[in-house]
Short mmCIF file of C-alpha atoms in Angstrom, two decimals:
data_model
loop_
_atom_site.label_atom_id
_atom_site.label_comp_id
_atom_site.label_asym_id
_atom_site.label_seq_id
_atom_site.Cartn_x
_atom_site.Cartn_y
_atom_site.Cartn_z
CA MET J 706 9.17 -2.26 21.45
CA GLU J 707 11.31 0.10 23.53
CA GLU J 708 10.50 -2.08 26.55
CA LEU J 709 11.73 -5.18 24.74
CA ILE J 710 15.02 -3.51 23.82
CA LYS J 711 15.47 -2.30 27.41
CA LYS J 712 14.79 -5.84 28.64
CA LEU J 713 17.44 -7.26 26.30
CA GLN J 714 19.87 -4.62 27.52
CA ASP J 715 19.10 -5.32 31.19
CA GLU J 716 19.64 -9.03 30.59
CA GLY J 717 23.03 -8.28 29.08
CA LYS J 718 22.07 -9.53 25.64
CA ILE J 719 22.84 -6.22 23.95
CA SER J 720 25.03 -3.25 24.83
CA GLN J 721 23.93 0.36 25.28
CA GLU J 722 25.39 1.18 21.86
CA VAL J 723 23.44 -1.62 20.18
CA ALA J 724 20.28 -0.61 22.06
CA ASN J 725 20.63 2.96 20.80
CA VAL J 726 21.10 1.80 17.21
CA LEU J 727 18.04 -0.45 17.42
CA LEU J 728 15.93 2.29 19.01
CA ASN J 729 16.89 4.76 16.29
CA LYS J 730 16.03 2.26 13.58
CA PHE J 731 12.70 1.45 15.20
CA LYS J 732 11.90 5.16 15.36
CA GLU J 733 12.62 5.44 11.63
CA VAL J 734 10.37 2.47 10.88
CA LYS J 735 7.64 3.80 13.15
CA GLN J 736 7.78 7.22 11.49
CA LYS J 737 7.61 5.65 8.03
CA LEU J 738 4.65 3.48 9.01
CA THR J 739 2.88 6.50 10.50
CA SER J 740 3.54 8.44 7.30
CA LEU J 741 2.28 5.55 5.17
CA GLU J 742 -0.85 5.21 7.29
CA LYS J 743 -1.57 8.94 6.96
CA GLU J 744 -1.02 8.77 3.21
CA LYS J 745 -3.29 5.73 3.01
CA SER J 746 -6.10 7.57 4.82
CA GLN J 747 -5.73 10.61 2.57
CA LEU J 748 -5.85 8.41 -0.53
CA GLU J 749 -8.98 6.63 0.69
CA GLU J 750 -10.66 10.00 1.26
CA THR J 751 -9.60 11.23 -2.19
CA LEU J 752 -10.94 8.07 -3.85
CA LYS J 753 -14.28 8.52 -2.09
CA LYS J 754 -14.53 12.10 -3.36
CA ILE J 755 -13.66 10.97 -6.88
CA GLU J 756 -16.45 8.38 -6.76
CA VAL J 757 -18.94 11.02 -5.58
CA ASN J 758 -17.88 13.37 -8.38
CA LYS J 759 -18.13 10.58 -10.94
CA THR J 760 -21.64 9.72 -9.79
CA THR J 761 -22.68 13.39 -9.92
CA LEU J 762 -21.22 13.78 -13.41
CA GLN J 763 -22.99 10.67 -14.64
CA LYS J 764 -26.33 12.02 -13.45
CA GLN J 765 -25.63 15.38 -15.09
CA LEU J 766 -24.78 13.63 -18.36
CA GLU J 767 -28.01 11.64 -18.24
CA THR J 768 -29.96 14.87 -17.67
CA LEU J 769 -28.14 16.52 -20.58
CA GLU J 770 -29.01 13.63 -22.87
CA GLU J 771 -32.68 14.13 -22.04
CA LYS J 772 -32.42 17.89 -22.66
CA ILE J 773 -30.64 17.34 -25.99
CA LYS J 774 -33.26 14.84 -27.10
CA LYS J 775 -36.07 17.24 -26.18
CA ALA J 776 -34.38 20.21 -27.87
CA LYS J 777 -33.92 18.18 -31.07
CA GLU J 778 -37.58 17.20 -31.04
CA GLU J 779 -38.54 20.88 -30.69
CA GLY J 780 -36.14 21.91 -33.46
CA LYS J 781 -34.07 24.16 -31.19
CA ASN J 782 -30.76 23.72 -33.01
CA GLU J 783 -28.87 26.45 -31.13
CA VAL J 784 -29.89 24.95 -27.80
CA VAL J 785 -28.85 21.51 -29.04
CA LYS J 786 -25.44 22.87 -30.02
CA LEU J 787 -24.87 24.47 -26.61
CA LEU J 788 -26.02 21.37 -24.76
CA GLU J 789 -23.77 19.11 -26.83
CA GLU J 790 -20.79 21.36 -26.08
CA GLU J 791 -21.59 21.09 -22.39
CA ARG J 792 -21.89 17.32 -22.73
CA LEU J 793 -18.48 17.06 -24.41
CA SER J 794 -16.97 19.14 -21.62
CA LYS J 795 -18.46 16.91 -18.93
CA GLU J 796 -17.41 13.74 -20.76
CA SER J 797 -13.86 15.09 -20.88
CA LEU J 798 -14.01 15.79 -17.15
CA GLN J 799 -15.37 12.30 -16.59
CA ARG J 800 -12.37 10.79 -18.39
CA GLU J 801 -10.01 12.93 -16.34
CA LEU J 802 -11.66 11.73 -13.13
CA GLU J 803 -11.33 8.12 -14.26
CA GLU J 804 -7.64 8.63 -14.99
CA LEU J 805 -7.15 10.34 -11.62
CA LYS J 806 -8.88 7.42 -9.93
CA LYS J 807 -6.49 4.96 -11.60
CA GLN J 808 -3.49 7.01 -10.51
CA LYS J 809 -4.73 7.22 -6.92
CA GLU J 810 -5.49 3.49 -6.84
CA GLU J 811 -1.95 2.72 -8.01
CA LEU J 812 -0.54 5.00 -5.33
CA GLN J 813 -2.83 3.40 -2.75
CA LYS J 814 -1.63 -0.08 -3.77
CA ARG J 815 2.00 0.96 -3.43
CA THR J 816 1.46 2.68 -0.07
CA ILE J 817 -0.36 -0.26 1.54
CA LEU J 818 2.07 -2.79 0.07
CA GLN J 819 5.03 -0.85 1.44
CA SER J 820 3.51 -0.86 4.93
CA ILE J 821 3.01 -4.64 4.75
CA LEU J 822 6.55 -5.28 3.46
CA GLN J 823 7.94 -3.44 6.51
CA ASN J 824 7.12 -6.64 8.45
CA TYR J 825 9.49 -8.74 6.35
CA GLU J 826 13.26 -8.77 6.00
CA VAL J 827 13.22 -8.69 2.21
CA ILE J 828 16.58 -9.02 0.47
CA ASP J 829 15.64 -6.70 -2.41
CA PRO J 830 12.58 -4.67 -1.24
CA GLU J 831 12.31 -2.47 -4.34
CA LEU J 832 12.36 -5.42 -6.76
CA VAL J 833 9.83 -7.41 -4.71
CA GLU J 834 7.60 -4.35 -4.41
CA GLU J 835 7.54 -3.85 -8.19
CA VAL J 836 6.85 -7.55 -8.83
CA LEU J 837 3.96 -7.64 -6.35
CA LEU J 838 2.47 -4.34 -7.52
CA LYS J 839 1.87 -5.84 -10.95
CA ARG J 840 -0.16 -8.63 -9.34
CA VAL J 841 -2.23 -6.58 -6.89
CA LYS J 842 -5.83 -6.04 -7.95
CA VAL J 843 -8.48 -3.66 -6.64
CA ILE J 844 -11.87 -5.35 -6.22
CA GLU J 845 -14.70 -3.24 -4.81
CA GLY J 846 -12.22 -0.96 -3.09
CA GLN J 847 -10.27 -3.83 -1.49
CA LEU J 848 -6.76 -4.98 -2.45
CA PHE J 849 -6.08 -8.59 -3.38
CA LEU J 850 -3.00 -10.60 -4.33
CA ASN J 851 -3.52 -13.97 -6.02
CA ASN J 852 -7.20 -13.99 -4.95
CA LEU J 853 -6.27 -13.41 -1.29
CA PRO J 854 -6.59 -10.21 0.78
CA LEU J 855 -3.31 -8.33 0.24
CA LYS J 856 -1.77 -9.04 3.65
CA GLU J 857 -2.52 -12.77 3.40
CA GLY J 858 -1.43 -12.79 -0.23
CA VAL J 859 1.97 -11.32 0.66
CA GLU J 860 2.39 -13.89 3.43
CA GLN J 861 1.58 -16.71 1.00
CA PHE J 862 3.95 -15.23 -1.59
CA PHE J 863 6.91 -15.39 0.81
CA LYS J 864 5.99 -18.91 1.90
CA GLU J 865 6.25 -19.97 -1.73
CA LYS J 866 9.40 -17.90 -2.36
CA PRO J 867 11.37 -17.98 0.93
CA HIS J 868 14.63 -17.21 -0.91
CA LEU J 869 13.46 -13.59 -1.20
CA ILE J 870 13.69 -13.17 2.58
CA ARG J 871 17.04 -12.88 4.32
CA ALA J 872 18.07 -16.13 6.00
CA LYS J 873 18.21 -16.26 9.79
CA GLY J 874 21.59 -15.44 11.25
CA THR J 875 24.74 -14.63 9.33
CA PRO J 876 26.02 -16.62 6.33
CA GLY J 877 27.28 -20.02 7.39
CA SER J 878 25.35 -20.01 10.64
CA GLY J 879 23.06 -22.76 9.41
CA GLY J 880 19.95 -20.57 9.36
CA SER J 881 17.15 -21.64 7.06
CA GLU J 882 16.03 -19.31 4.28
CA LYS J 883 12.48 -19.91 5.44
CA ASP J 884 13.12 -18.45 8.88
CA ILE J 885 11.41 -15.19 9.76
CA PRO J 886 12.13 -13.92 13.29
CA THR J 887 8.98 -14.15 15.38
CA THR J 888 7.95 -13.55 18.98
CA ASP J 889 6.37 -16.20 21.22
CA ASN J 890 2.89 -15.27 19.97
CA GLY J 891 3.91 -15.68 16.34
CA GLU J 892 4.29 -12.00 15.42
CA VAL J 893 7.27 -10.73 13.46
CA ASN J 894 10.13 -9.92 15.86
CA LEU J 895 11.26 -6.51 14.67
CA THR J 896 14.15 -6.42 17.15
CA GLN J 897 15.66 -9.57 15.68
CA MET J 898 14.90 -8.41 12.17
CA TRP J 899 16.67 -5.07 12.50
CA ALA J 900 19.53 -6.64 14.44
CA ARG J 901 20.14 -8.88 11.43
CA LYS J 902 19.94 -5.99 8.97
CA LEU J 903 22.50 -4.07 11.00
CA GLY J 904 24.74 -7.11 11.43
CA ILE J 905 24.21 -7.18 15.19
CA LYS J 906 24.27 -10.55 16.91
CA LEU J 907 21.97 -10.79 19.93
CA GLN J 908 23.28 -13.06 22.66
#
């Protein structure tokens, strides 16, 4: 991206001042994306550990049930009482793990969604994020939006609601609300996107 900005500067399309502003903004975006990616990896690892702990607890509970049944058959009431107390404790821990899993999944949804939304010039990012979060579902560890993988779902969402993305150019320039700045290979043009956000007109 730095090379693209330098190229625009060399071609006289942007000044040194504009180039510096764009570079600083790109650094901020890059740092945020790096932070989001790190957070995403940590969340995935945490969720894996939670699943392992849940599986272990479930096996322990099944073993306890067998021990309780056997103790009852043998008339060992004191043993039954102790085992049932242990079972209640593990069931409580199981519920806590399930709640923790839900919290981590919600955080994971938000983190991944935020990283995807960085590729769009959304007029009201916080509002759109909250609207989409309510629609995102976790299916077998994967995120989906309207039955599509999250990234594709977000793309489809903006195709259906182009008014949520800032129109190309400045007001009155004739830009279409459907326009999203892209490069020749169809990728989002972050230089154009941030230039718009900062009110900078590239020649």
